[in-house]
Amino acid sequence: MATNSEPVILDSDVDGRELPSTTRPSVLVVAVDSRLVDLRTLPDFRTTRVRASRAAIDAELTALGLTVERCVIDLGATAEAVVREALSRGDFDCVLICAGARVVPENLLLFERVINTVHRHAPRATICFNSCPADTVDAARRGLAAAAANR
């Protein structure tokens, strides 16, 4: 999936052993429940394909030495509370907001609420975006590189 040649900034010891999850870079992936996204506005997306790719994406991010958490939101008033609760579970280096919240025109106000919630409750985390499931790993790489540069 990942084709970007940009290296992931990872914390590891000199022996290459996996570090405990508390010291590994962490990414919170915020996505609208794919059953709720108007896929007519995203012709390359299919609900079943999006769901099937999540496990593969999470496995690839984990293989890179990252701690990955998912936050699946709805389109309504609970989205902010769900994001806030997810952010309270850890000190995330990066928050990746998926395309379903960002590129669907009807979700503009949702996108603004999500961004403001992340900004308020995780001010040290970098924020990055994917354009589709296939570039999620590259988006996380960019976000973590930005986080490392800002340390």
C-alpha angles and dihedrals in degrees: 000000000000112000100163113118091208108114121241112240104233134172109230137146122249093262092059092239117153113263123224112274090249090067099037119096110266132216127192111204111204114196136165112241101269091226088065100048117101097237092190086080091051106049095179093055126089121180094230093047092048092051093045091051094054094075092047092048093048090048091051093048091047091049087056088060098259130137107229128196126178126216113191114194137187126226095254144073095298094064094087093048091049091051091046091051092048091050090051090061094070152353100263122201092201137016114205115200113201127228096254090071095041114036103040104092093216089058096060095109091045089051091052092050092049093048092048092048091052092045092050099043102032105030093160095052120097116231122222137171139215125210095209137350092271094066098043094105092050090049090052090049091053092047094049092046089053090047091052092048091053096052 
